[in-house]
mmCIF file with all atom_site columns, C-alpha atoms in Angstrom:
data_model
loop_
_atom_site.group_PDB
_atom_site.id
_atom_site.type_symbol
_atom_site.label_atom_id
_atom_site.label_alt_id
_atom_site.label_comp_id
_atom_site.label_asym_id
_atom_site.label_entity_id
_atom_site.label_seq_id
_atom_site.pdbx_PDB_ins_code
_atom_site.Cartn_x
_atom_site.Cartn_y
_atom_site.Cartn_z
_atom_site.occupancy
_atom_site.B_iso_or_equiv
_atom_site.pdbx_formal_charge
_atom_site.auth_seq_id
_atom_site.auth_comp_id
_atom_site.auth_asym_id
_atom_site.auth_atom_id
_atom_site.pdbx_PDB_model_num
ATOM 1   C CA . UNK A 1 1   ? 0.000   0.000  0.000   1.00 40.00 ? 882 UNK A CA 1
ATOM 2   C CA . UNK A 1 2   ? 1.094   3.508  -0.763  1.00 48.00 ? 883 UNK A CA 1
ATOM 3   C CA . UNK A 1 3   ? 1.566   6.017  1.996   1.00 47.00 ? 884 UNK A CA 1
ATOM 4   C CA . UNK A 1 4   ? -1.509  8.285  1.802   1.00 52.00 ? 885 UNK A CA 1
ATOM 5   C CA . UNK A 1 5   ? -1.728  11.755 3.292   1.00 61.00 ? 886 UNK A CA 1
ATOM 6   C CA . UNK A 1 6   ? -3.955  11.825 6.330   1.00 68.00 ? 887 UNK A CA 1
ATOM 7   C CA . UNK A 1 7   ? -6.674  14.431 5.908   1.00 76.00 ? 888 UNK A CA 1
ATOM 8   C CA . UNK A 1 8   ? -8.610  15.948 8.737   1.00 83.00 ? 889 UNK A CA 1
ATOM 9   C CA . UNK A 1 9   ? -12.220 14.790 9.002   1.00 87.00 ? 890 UNK A CA 1
ATOM 10  C CA . UNK A 1 10  ? -14.867 17.505 9.131   1.00 87.00 ? 891 UNK A CA 1
ATOM 11  C CA . UNK A 1 11  ? -18.143 16.814 10.930  1.00 88.00 ? 892 UNK A CA 1
ATOM 12  C CA . UNK A 1 12  ? -21.503 17.797 9.421   1.00 83.00 ? 893 UNK A CA 1
ATOM 13  C CA . UNK A 1 13  ? -25.156 16.980 10.001  1.00 87.00 ? 894 UNK A CA 1
ATOM 14  C CA . UNK A 1 14  ? -27.869 15.989 7.505   1.00 87.00 ? 895 UNK A CA 1
ATOM 15  C CA . UNK A 1 15  ? -31.387 15.240 8.746   1.00 88.00 ? 896 UNK A CA 1
ATOM 16  C CA . UNK A 1 16  ? -30.211 14.759 12.344  1.00 85.00 ? 897 UNK A CA 1
ATOM 17  C CA . UNK A 1 17  ? -27.541 12.227 11.331  1.00 90.00 ? 898 UNK A CA 1
ATOM 18  C CA . UNK A 1 18  ? -23.895 12.968 12.007  1.00 90.00 ? 899 UNK A CA 1
ATOM 19  C CA . UNK A 1 19  ? -21.227 12.302 9.378   1.00 89.00 ? 900 UNK A CA 1
ATOM 20  C CA . UNK A 1 20  ? -17.496 12.909 8.979   1.00 91.00 ? 901 UNK A CA 1
ATOM 21  C CA . UNK A 1 21  ? -15.882 13.642 5.647   1.00 89.00 ? 902 UNK A CA 1
ATOM 22  C CA . UNK A 1 22  ? -12.733 15.090 4.123   1.00 90.00 ? 903 UNK A CA 1
ATOM 23  C CA . UNK A 1 23  ? -12.804 18.325 2.139   1.00 89.00 ? 904 UNK A CA 1
ATOM 24  C CA . UNK A 1 24  ? -11.383 18.474 -1.385  1.00 90.00 ? 905 UNK A CA 1
ATOM 25  C CA . UNK A 1 25  ? -8.565  20.841 -2.313  1.00 92.00 ? 906 UNK A CA 1
ATOM 26  C CA . UNK A 1 26  ? -10.914 22.543 -4.790  1.00 93.00 ? 907 UNK A CA 1
ATOM 27  C CA . UNK A 1 27  ? -13.305 23.334 -1.940  1.00 90.00 ? 908 UNK A CA 1
ATOM 28  C CA . UNK A 1 28  ? -10.531 24.477 0.407   1.00 90.00 ? 909 UNK A CA 1
ATOM 29  C CA . UNK A 1 29  ? -8.990  26.780 -2.268  1.00 93.00 ? 910 UNK A CA 1
ATOM 30  C CA . UNK A 1 30  ? -12.274 28.303 -3.490  1.00 92.00 ? 911 UNK A CA 1
ATOM 31  C CA . UNK A 1 31  ? -12.909 32.037 -3.387  1.00 87.00 ? 912 UNK A CA 1
ATOM 32  C CA . UNK A 1 32  ? -14.656 32.753 -0.112  1.00 88.00 ? 913 UNK A CA 1
ATOM 33  C CA . UNK A 1 33  ? -18.097 34.374 -0.223  1.00 87.00 ? 914 UNK A CA 1
ATOM 34  C CA . UNK A 1 34  ? -18.206 38.056 0.675   1.00 86.00 ? 915 UNK A CA 1
ATOM 35  C CA . UNK A 1 35  ? -21.273 39.871 1.893   1.00 90.00 ? 916 UNK A CA 1
ATOM 36  C CA . UNK A 1 36  ? -22.156 42.412 -0.840  1.00 88.00 ? 917 UNK A CA 1
ATOM 37  C CA . UNK A 1 37  ? -21.989 46.081 0.088   1.00 92.00 ? 918 UNK A CA 1
ATOM 38  C CA . UNK A 1 38  ? -25.298 47.872 -0.438  1.00 94.00 ? 919 UNK A CA 1
ATOM 39  C CA . UNK A 1 39  ? -25.128 50.278 -3.372  1.00 94.00 ? 920 UNK A CA 1
ATOM 40  C CA . UNK A 1 40  ? -22.003 48.856 -5.009  1.00 95.00 ? 921 UNK A CA 1
ATOM 41  C CA . UNK A 1 41  ? -22.593 47.633 -8.557  1.00 96.00 ? 922 UNK A CA 1
ATOM 42  C CA . UNK A 1 42  ? -19.997 45.094 -9.678  1.00 95.00 ? 923 UNK A CA 1
ATOM 43  C CA . UNK A 1 43  ? -19.596 43.394 -13.056 1.00 96.00 ? 924 UNK A CA 1
ATOM 44  C CA . UNK A 1 44  ? -20.953 39.852 -13.171 1.00 93.00 ? 925 UNK A CA 1
ATOM 45  C CA . UNK A 1 45  ? -18.912 39.072 -16.299 1.00 95.00 ? 926 UNK A CA 1
ATOM 46  C CA . UNK A 1 46  ? -15.713 40.441 -17.825 1.00 97.00 ? 927 UNK A CA 1
ATOM 47  C CA . UNK A 1 47  ? -16.425 42.852 -20.661 1.00 97.00 ? 928 UNK A CA 1
ATOM 48  C CA . UNK A 1 48  ? -16.269 46.373 -22.060 1.00 97.00 ? 929 UNK A CA 1
ATOM 49  C CA . UNK A 1 49  ? -18.067 49.524 -20.975 1.00 98.00 ? 930 UNK A CA 1
ATOM 50  C CA . UNK A 1 50  ? -19.924 50.858 -24.029 1.00 97.00 ? 931 UNK A CA 1
ATOM 51  C CA . UNK A 1 51  ? -21.680 53.988 -22.760 1.00 97.00 ? 932 UNK A CA 1
ATOM 52  C CA . UNK A 1 52  ? -22.298 55.832 -19.478 1.00 97.00 ? 933 UNK A CA 1
ATOM 53  C CA . UNK A 1 53  ? -25.501 57.873 -19.032 1.00 97.00 ? 934 UNK A CA 1
ATOM 54  C CA . UNK A 1 54  ? -24.889 59.400 -15.585 1.00 97.00 ? 935 UNK A CA 1
ATOM 55  C CA . UNK A 1 55  ? -22.474 61.685 -13.745 1.00 97.00 ? 936 UNK A CA 1
ATOM 56  C CA . UNK A 1 56  ? -21.208 61.653 -10.162 1.00 96.00 ? 937 UNK A CA 1
ATOM 57  C CA . UNK A 1 57  ? -23.604 63.417 -7.797  1.00 95.00 ? 938 UNK A CA 1
ATOM 58  C CA . UNK A 1 58  ? -26.569 62.946 -10.148 1.00 96.00 ? 939 UNK A CA 1
ATOM 59  C CA . UNK A 1 59  ? -29.881 61.800 -8.668  1.00 96.00 ? 940 UNK A CA 1
ATOM 60  C CA . UNK A 1 60  ? -31.346 58.676 -10.289 1.00 96.00 ? 941 UNK A CA 1
ATOM 61  C CA . UNK A 1 61  ? -34.671 56.879 -10.018 1.00 95.00 ? 942 UNK A CA 1
ATOM 62  C CA . UNK A 1 62  ? -35.209 53.143 -9.695  1.00 95.00 ? 943 UNK A CA 1
ATOM 63  C CA . UNK A 1 63  ? -35.016 51.541 -13.149 1.00 96.00 ? 944 UNK A CA 1
ATOM 64  C CA . UNK A 1 64  ? -33.122 54.432 -14.772 1.00 97.00 ? 945 UNK A CA 1
ATOM 65  C CA . UNK A 1 65  ? -30.429 53.372 -17.277 1.00 97.00 ? 946 UNK A CA 1
ATOM 66  C CA . UNK A 1 66  ? -26.965 53.939 -15.787 1.00 97.00 ? 947 UNK A CA 1
ATOM 67  C CA . UNK A 1 67  ? -24.590 52.356 -18.292 1.00 97.00 ? 948 UNK A CA 1
ATOM 68  C CA . UNK A 1 68  ? -24.209 49.680 -20.973 1.00 97.00 ? 949 UNK A CA 1
ATOM 69  C CA . UNK A 1 69  ? -21.742 46.852 -20.316 1.00 97.00 ? 950 UNK A CA 1
ATOM 70  C CA . UNK A 1 70  ? -20.931 44.519 -23.220 1.00 97.00 ? 951 UNK A CA 1
ATOM 71  C CA . UNK A 1 71  ? -20.077 40.952 -22.207 1.00 95.00 ? 952 UNK A CA 1
ATOM 72  C CA . UNK A 1 72  ? -19.970 37.862 -24.430 1.00 94.00 ? 953 UNK A CA 1
ATOM 73  C CA . UNK A 1 73  ? -21.221 39.911 -27.446 1.00 93.00 ? 954 UNK A CA 1
ATOM 74  C CA . UNK A 1 74  ? -24.325 40.988 -25.525 1.00 96.00 ? 955 UNK A CA 1
ATOM 75  C CA . UNK A 1 75  ? -25.005 44.545 -24.432 1.00 96.00 ? 956 UNK A CA 1
ATOM 76  C CA . UNK A 1 76  ? -26.265 44.520 -20.854 1.00 96.00 ? 957 UNK A CA 1
ATOM 77  C CA . UNK A 1 77  ? -28.163 47.555 -19.653 1.00 97.00 ? 958 UNK A CA 1
ATOM 78  C CA . UNK A 1 78  ? -27.298 48.314 -16.037 1.00 96.00 ? 959 UNK A CA 1
ATOM 79  C CA . UNK A 1 79  ? -30.213 50.034 -14.317 1.00 97.00 ? 960 UNK A CA 1
ATOM 80  C CA . UNK A 1 80  ? -30.568 51.672 -10.902 1.00 96.00 ? 961 UNK A CA 1
ATOM 81  C CA . UNK A 1 81  ? -31.870 49.131 -8.363  1.00 95.00 ? 962 UNK A CA 1
ATOM 82  C CA . UNK A 1 82  ? -33.296 51.895 -6.131  1.00 95.00 ? 963 UNK A CA 1
ATOM 83  C CA . UNK A 1 83  ? -33.752 55.679 -5.969  1.00 95.00 ? 964 UNK A CA 1
ATOM 84  C CA . UNK A 1 84  ? -30.450 57.281 -5.093  1.00 96.00 ? 965 UNK A CA 1
ATOM 85  C CA . UNK A 1 85  ? -27.479 59.513 -5.826  1.00 96.00 ? 966 UNK A CA 1
ATOM 86  C CA . UNK A 1 86  ? -24.430 58.437 -7.841  1.00 97.00 ? 967 UNK A CA 1
ATOM 87  C CA . UNK A 1 87  ? -21.605 58.297 -5.307  1.00 96.00 ? 968 UNK A CA 1
ATOM 88  C CA . UNK A 1 88  ? -18.788 57.266 -7.683  1.00 97.00 ? 969 UNK A CA 1
ATOM 89  C CA . UNK A 1 89  ? -18.219 56.039 -11.233 1.00 97.00 ? 970 UNK A CA 1
ATOM 90  C CA . UNK A 1 90  ? -15.149 53.833 -11.590 1.00 97.00 ? 971 UNK A CA 1
ATOM 91  C CA . UNK A 1 91  ? -15.284 53.089 -15.342 1.00 97.00 ? 972 UNK A CA 1
ATOM 92  C CA . UNK A 1 92  ? -14.956 54.984 -18.629 1.00 97.00 ? 973 UNK A CA 1
ATOM 93  C CA . UNK A 1 93  ? -16.419 54.211 -22.072 1.00 97.00 ? 974 UNK A CA 1
ATOM 94  C CA . UNK A 1 94  ? -14.251 51.696 -23.927 1.00 97.00 ? 975 UNK A CA 1
ATOM 95  C CA . UNK A 1 95  ? -12.638 50.376 -20.736 1.00 97.00 ? 976 UNK A CA 1
ATOM 96  C CA . UNK A 1 96  ? -12.256 46.596 -20.431 1.00 98.00 ? 977 UNK A CA 1
ATOM 97  C CA . UNK A 1 97  ? -13.123 45.299 -16.964 1.00 97.00 ? 978 UNK A CA 1
ATOM 98  C CA . UNK A 1 98  ? -12.817 41.990 -15.125 1.00 96.00 ? 979 UNK A CA 1
ATOM 99  C CA . UNK A 1 99  ? -15.498 39.989 -13.368 1.00 93.00 ? 980 UNK A CA 1
ATOM 100 C CA . UNK A 1 100 ? -16.252 41.503 -9.959  1.00 92.00 ? 981 UNK A CA 1
ATOM 101 C CA . UNK A 1 101 ? -14.921 44.966 -10.921 1.00 96.00 ? 982 UNK A CA 1
ATOM 102 C CA . UNK A 1 102 ? -16.674 47.808 -9.074  1.00 96.00 ? 983 UNK A CA 1
ATOM 103 C CA . UNK A 1 103 ? -18.352 49.796 -11.871 1.00 97.00 ? 984 UNK A CA 1
ATOM 104 C CA . UNK A 1 104 ? -20.175 52.368 -9.742  1.00 97.00 ? 985 UNK A CA 1
ATOM 105 C CA . UNK A 1 105 ? -21.618 53.051 -6.321  1.00 97.00 ? 986 UNK A CA 1
ATOM 106 C CA . UNK A 1 106 ? -24.987 54.531 -5.390  1.00 96.00 ? 987 UNK A CA 1
ATOM 107 C CA . UNK A 1 107 ? -26.237 56.023 -2.136  1.00 95.00 ? 988 UNK A CA 1
ATOM 108 C CA . UNK A 1 108 ? -29.914 55.639 -1.282  1.00 93.00 ? 989 UNK A CA 1
ATOM 109 C CA . UNK A 1 109 ? -32.035 58.781 -1.395  1.00 83.00 ? 990 UNK A CA 1
ATOM 110 C CA . UNK A 1 110 ? -35.583 59.308 -0.185  1.00 72.00 ? 991 UNK A CA 1
ATOM 111 C CA . UNK A 1 111 ? -36.448 62.362 -2.269  1.00 63.00 ? 992 UNK A CA 1
ATOM 112 C CA . UNK A 1 112 ? -35.300 61.942 -5.870  1.00 55.00 ? 993 UNK A CA 1
ATOM 113 C CA . UNK A 1 113 ? -36.931 64.641 -8.000  1.00 58.00 ? 994 UNK A CA 1
ATOM 114 C CA . UNK A 1 114 ? -36.384 64.969 -11.715 1.00 50.00 ? 995 UNK A CA 1
#
């Protein structure tokens, strides 16, 4: 028999039954989940910023078009998820961005008048 590395057993429970298992390297090396920050809009896919329709400090209403992000030959329209004020814009038209890149940040606002 070959000498196998001893891995630590991890306990878990399913339907009130206790089990022990080993965790794979893929699981141990995965990117850890982060709690999203309210108002930050990050890219879900790598791509290119096509057009920006807002400016910093501008008030926006829920559903208003903020920018167009092209990913995988599709133009995705990024819209405001809530009424707010544009806190920062971190992209420019033509810029190529990676997955998870912070495109812009919004602050909630109660009284958005247009």
